Amino acid sequence: MQTATPAPRKATRPRADALRNRERIVTAAREMFVEFGPDVPFDEIARRAGVGNATVYRNFPDRDALVREVVCSVMDRTARAAELALAEIGDAFEALERFAHTAADERISALCPMISSTFDRNHPDLEDARRRVENLVARLMDRAKAAGRLRADVEYGDLMMGVAQLSRPPAGTGCMSADRFVHRHLQLFLDGMRTPARTVLPGAAVTVEGLRS
């Protein structure tokens, strides 16, 4: 007599409200990290997210886990911005411009200082997100160069460092007051990347490898 093989159990899917709470925590943490830095107390993040402290700790047992999730979420949205620019805009330089302005709004530069000495910079999730952004931005820049719209002596790191420096707000409560200048100054920077080049740039182009090191 054969016994029936038990059917495999389905993995339990998180409830919709649990997923919403997690998203609210990540959004609140991102906003507060940008405004006040990485040492914002968890209870302040919980208050802005509209959840209890226990909910924050249930999703993120320590600060590194929350920081990693915030950085990955920002990088994922940055990659999505590059994908949309590639898919939706035919003009190669306009696609690069749209991406740069969207990346500035993500404040990815303000999140970089959060990575402390104990933070695992080589975590697989971070590596995957980083490579995706690098590959997509390289496609945007290669397309603009092939179209004769982007000067040939700039690389990935030049673009991303420019976006980072121009979109990084000063720490403190009033940091968002600088927002009104970001896109104006970013456009001035982007105009300097157009062809024909007016000047010879000092130093060497900043590559992906150079930016990582």
mmCIF file of C-alpha atoms in Angstrom, residues 35-177:
data_model
loop_
_atom_site.group_PDB
_atom_site.id
_atom_site.type_symbol
_atom_site.label_atom_id
_atom_site.label_comp_id
_atom_site.label_asym_id
_atom_site.label_seq_id
_atom_site.Cartn_x
_atom_site.Cartn_y
_atom_site.Cartn_z
ATOM 1 C CA GLU A 35 17.901 65.665 6.607
ATOM 2 C CA PHE A 36 19.694 64.700 9.815
ATOM 3 C CA GLY A 37 22.301 62.027 9.041
ATOM 4 C CA PRO A 38 22.546 58.311 9.813
ATOM 5 C CA ASP A 39 22.224 58.490 13.604
ATOM 6 C CA VAL A 40 18.535 59.381 13.714
ATOM 7 C CA PRO A 41 16.916 57.381 16.546
ATOM 8 C CA PHE A 42 14.672 54.515 15.473
ATOM 9 C CA ASP A 43 11.797 55.918 17.498
ATOM 10 C CA GLU A 44 11.916 59.135 15.428
ATOM 11 C CA ILE A 45 11.837 57.077 12.224
ATOM 12 C CA ALA A 46 8.923 55.067 13.594
ATOM 13 C CA ARG A 47 7.052 58.269 14.476
ATOM 14 C CA ARG A 48 7.454 59.697 10.968
ATOM 15 C CA ALA A 49 6.468 56.371 9.400
ATOM 16 C CA GLY A 50 3.378 56.171 11.601
ATOM 17 C CA VAL A 51 4.280 52.779 13.086
ATOM 18 C CA GLY A 52 5.433 51.482 16.458
ATOM 19 C CA ASN A 53 9.055 50.931 17.444
ATOM 20 C CA ALA A 54 8.457 47.185 17.521
ATOM 21 C CA THR A 55 7.413 47.253 13.863
ATOM 22 C CA VAL A 56 10.693 48.932 12.902
ATOM 23 C CA TYR A 57 12.776 46.379 14.817
ATOM 24 C CA ARG A 58 10.713 43.487 13.468
ATOM 25 C CA ASN A 59 11.610 44.540 9.923
ATOM 26 C CA PHE A 60 15.142 45.782 10.608
ATOM 27 C CA PRO A 61 16.894 44.236 13.612
ATOM 28 C CA ASP A 62 19.795 46.716 13.486
ATOM 29 C CA ARG A 63 20.779 50.014 11.901
ATOM 30 C CA ASP A 64 22.968 48.413 9.225
ATOM 31 C CA ALA A 65 20.013 46.398 7.935
ATOM 32 C CA LEU A 66 17.894 49.542 7.633
ATOM 33 C CA VAL A 67 20.699 51.572 6.019
ATOM 34 C CA ARG A 68 21.301 48.816 3.478
ATOM 35 C CA GLU A 69 17.609 48.651 2.605
ATOM 36 C CA VAL A 70 17.412 52.416 2.172
ATOM 37 C CA VAL A 71 20.516 52.568 -0.035
ATOM 38 C CA CYS A 72 19.330 49.628 -2.165
ATOM 39 C CA SER A 73 15.880 51.155 -2.600
ATOM 40 C CA VAL A 74 17.373 54.461 -3.756
ATOM 41 C CA MET A 75 19.715 52.694 -6.162
ATOM 42 C CA ASP A 76 16.837 50.610 -7.520
ATOM 43 C CA ARG A 77 14.837 53.760 -8.246
ATOM 44 C CA THR A 78 17.906 55.359 -9.816
ATOM 45 C CA ALA A 79 18.311 52.346 -12.089
ATOM 46 C CA ARG A 80 14.644 52.539 -13.009
ATOM 47 C CA ALA A 81 15.102 56.200 -13.935
ATOM 48 C CA ALA A 82 17.918 55.211 -16.308
ATOM 49 C CA GLU A 83 15.767 52.462 -17.846
ATOM 50 C CA LEU A 84 12.903 54.880 -18.465
ATOM 51 C CA ALA A 85 15.212 57.489 -19.972
ATOM 52 C CA LEU A 86 16.631 54.890 -22.361
ATOM 53 C CA ALA A 87 13.186 53.614 -23.336
ATOM 54 C CA GLU A 88 11.208 56.840 -23.581
ATOM 55 C CA ILE A 89 13.537 59.532 -24.935
ATOM 56 C CA GLY A 90 14.937 59.331 -28.432
ATOM 57 C CA ASP A 91 17.399 62.197 -28.116
ATOM 58 C CA ALA A 92 20.495 60.717 -26.494
ATOM 59 C CA PHE A 93 21.568 63.798 -24.558
ATOM 60 C CA GLU A 94 18.042 64.623 -23.392
ATOM 61 C CA ALA A 95 17.817 61.068 -22.026
ATOM 62 C CA LEU A 96 21.039 61.630 -20.098
ATOM 63 C CA GLU A 97 19.719 64.935 -18.773
ATOM 64 C CA ARG A 98 16.455 63.419 -17.562
ATOM 65 C CA PHE A 99 18.325 60.668 -15.772
ATOM 66 C CA ALA A 100 20.705 63.117 -14.084
ATOM 67 C CA HIS A 101 17.886 65.321 -12.785
ATOM 68 C CA THR A 102 15.948 62.305 -11.496
ATOM 69 C CA ALA A 103 19.064 60.902 -9.818
ATOM 70 C CA ALA A 104 19.604 64.259 -8.116
ATOM 71 C CA ASP A 105 16.086 64.079 -6.670
ATOM 72 C CA GLU A 106 16.882 60.677 -5.171
ATOM 73 C CA ARG A 107 19.598 62.267 -3.008
ATOM 74 C CA ILE A 108 21.771 59.202 -3.432
ATOM 75 C CA SER A 109 24.835 61.238 -2.514
ATOM 76 C CA ALA A 110 23.443 62.167 0.879
ATOM 77 C CA LEU A 111 23.097 58.474 1.712
ATOM 78 C CA CYS A 112 26.731 57.603 1.024
ATOM 79 C CA PRO A 113 28.104 59.019 4.306
ATOM 80 C CA MET A 114 25.739 56.694 6.179
ATOM 81 C CA ILE A 115 27.921 53.735 5.318
ATOM 82 C CA SER A 116 29.948 53.318 8.476
ATOM 83 C CA SER A 117 33.099 51.270 8.982
ATOM 84 C CA THR A 118 30.984 48.349 10.203
ATOM 85 C CA PHE A 119 28.705 48.437 7.177
ATOM 86 C CA ASP A 120 29.165 45.610 4.654
ATOM 87 C CA ARG A 121 29.843 47.547 1.474
ATOM 88 C CA ASN A 122 30.217 44.292 -0.473
ATOM 89 C CA HIS A 123 26.856 42.850 0.518
ATOM 90 C CA PRO A 124 25.380 40.984 -2.514
ATOM 91 C CA ASP A 125 22.257 43.166 -2.555
ATOM 92 C CA LEU A 126 24.359 46.333 -2.708
ATOM 93 C CA GLU A 127 26.670 44.891 -5.351
ATOM 94 C CA ASP A 128 23.739 43.890 -7.557
ATOM 95 C CA ALA A 129 22.112 47.318 -7.251
ATOM 96 C CA ARG A 130 25.406 49.096 -7.901
ATOM 97 C CA ARG A 131 26.211 47.067 -11.016
ATOM 98 C CA ARG A 132 22.738 47.626 -12.424
ATOM 99 C CA VAL A 133 23.081 51.402 -12.071
ATOM 100 C CA GLU A 134 26.594 51.389 -13.520
ATOM 101 C CA ASN A 135 25.585 49.349 -16.565
ATOM 102 C CA LEU A 136 22.519 51.447 -17.342
ATOM 103 C CA VAL A 137 24.315 54.772 -16.949
ATOM 104 C CA ALA A 138 27.132 53.477 -19.162
ATOM 105 C CA ARG A 139 24.531 52.744 -21.845
ATOM 106 C CA LEU A 140 23.117 56.255 -21.553
ATOM 107 C CA MET A 141 26.554 57.826 -21.843
ATOM 108 C CA ASP A 142 27.704 55.556 -24.675
ATOM 109 C CA ARG A 143 24.576 56.400 -26.651
ATOM 110 C CA ALA A 144 25.098 60.138 -26.148
ATOM 111 C CA LYS A 145 28.741 59.846 -27.221
ATOM 112 C CA ALA A 146 27.826 57.802 -30.287
ATOM 113 C CA ALA A 147 25.341 60.514 -31.253
ATOM 114 C CA GLY A 148 28.081 63.140 -30.977
ATOM 115 C CA ARG A 149 26.234 64.934 -28.151
ATOM 116 C CA LEU A 150 28.416 64.075 -25.126
ATOM 117 C CA ARG A 151 32.072 65.055 -24.977
ATOM 118 C CA ALA A 152 34.387 62.068 -25.278
ATOM 119 C CA ASP A 153 36.631 62.924 -22.324
ATOM 120 C CA VAL A 154 34.052 62.264 -19.587
ATOM 121 C CA GLU A 155 33.126 58.966 -17.963
ATOM 122 C CA TYR A 156 30.633 57.478 -15.511
ATOM 123 C CA GLY A 157 32.362 58.846 -12.435
ATOM 124 C CA ASP A 158 32.431 62.384 -13.802
ATOM 125 C CA LEU A 159 28.667 62.376 -14.242
ATOM 126 C CA MET A 160 27.818 60.709 -10.943
ATOM 127 C CA MET A 161 30.254 62.811 -8.914
ATOM 128 C CA GLY A 162 28.752 65.948 -10.428
ATOM 129 C CA VAL A 163 25.221 64.820 -9.608
ATOM 130 C CA ALA A 164 26.312 63.859 -6.096
ATOM 131 C CA GLN A 165 28.086 67.109 -5.310
ATOM 132 C CA LEU A 166 25.326 69.297 -6.667
ATOM 133 C CA SER A 167 22.477 67.425 -4.962
ATOM 134 C CA ARG A 168 24.024 66.928 -1.526
ATOM 135 C CA PRO A 169 22.259 69.144 1.024
ATOM 136 C CA PRO A 170 24.038 70.369 4.141
ATOM 137 C CA ALA A 171 23.100 68.513 7.297
ATOM 138 C CA GLY A 172 20.534 70.126 9.539
ATOM 139 C CA THR A 173 16.891 70.999 9.725
ATOM 140 C CA GLY A 174 17.067 73.631 7.015
ATOM 141 C CA CYS A 175 18.893 71.474 4.496
ATOM 142 C CA MET A 176 15.986 71.306 2.049
ATOM 143 C CA SER A 177 16.129 75.066 1.536
#
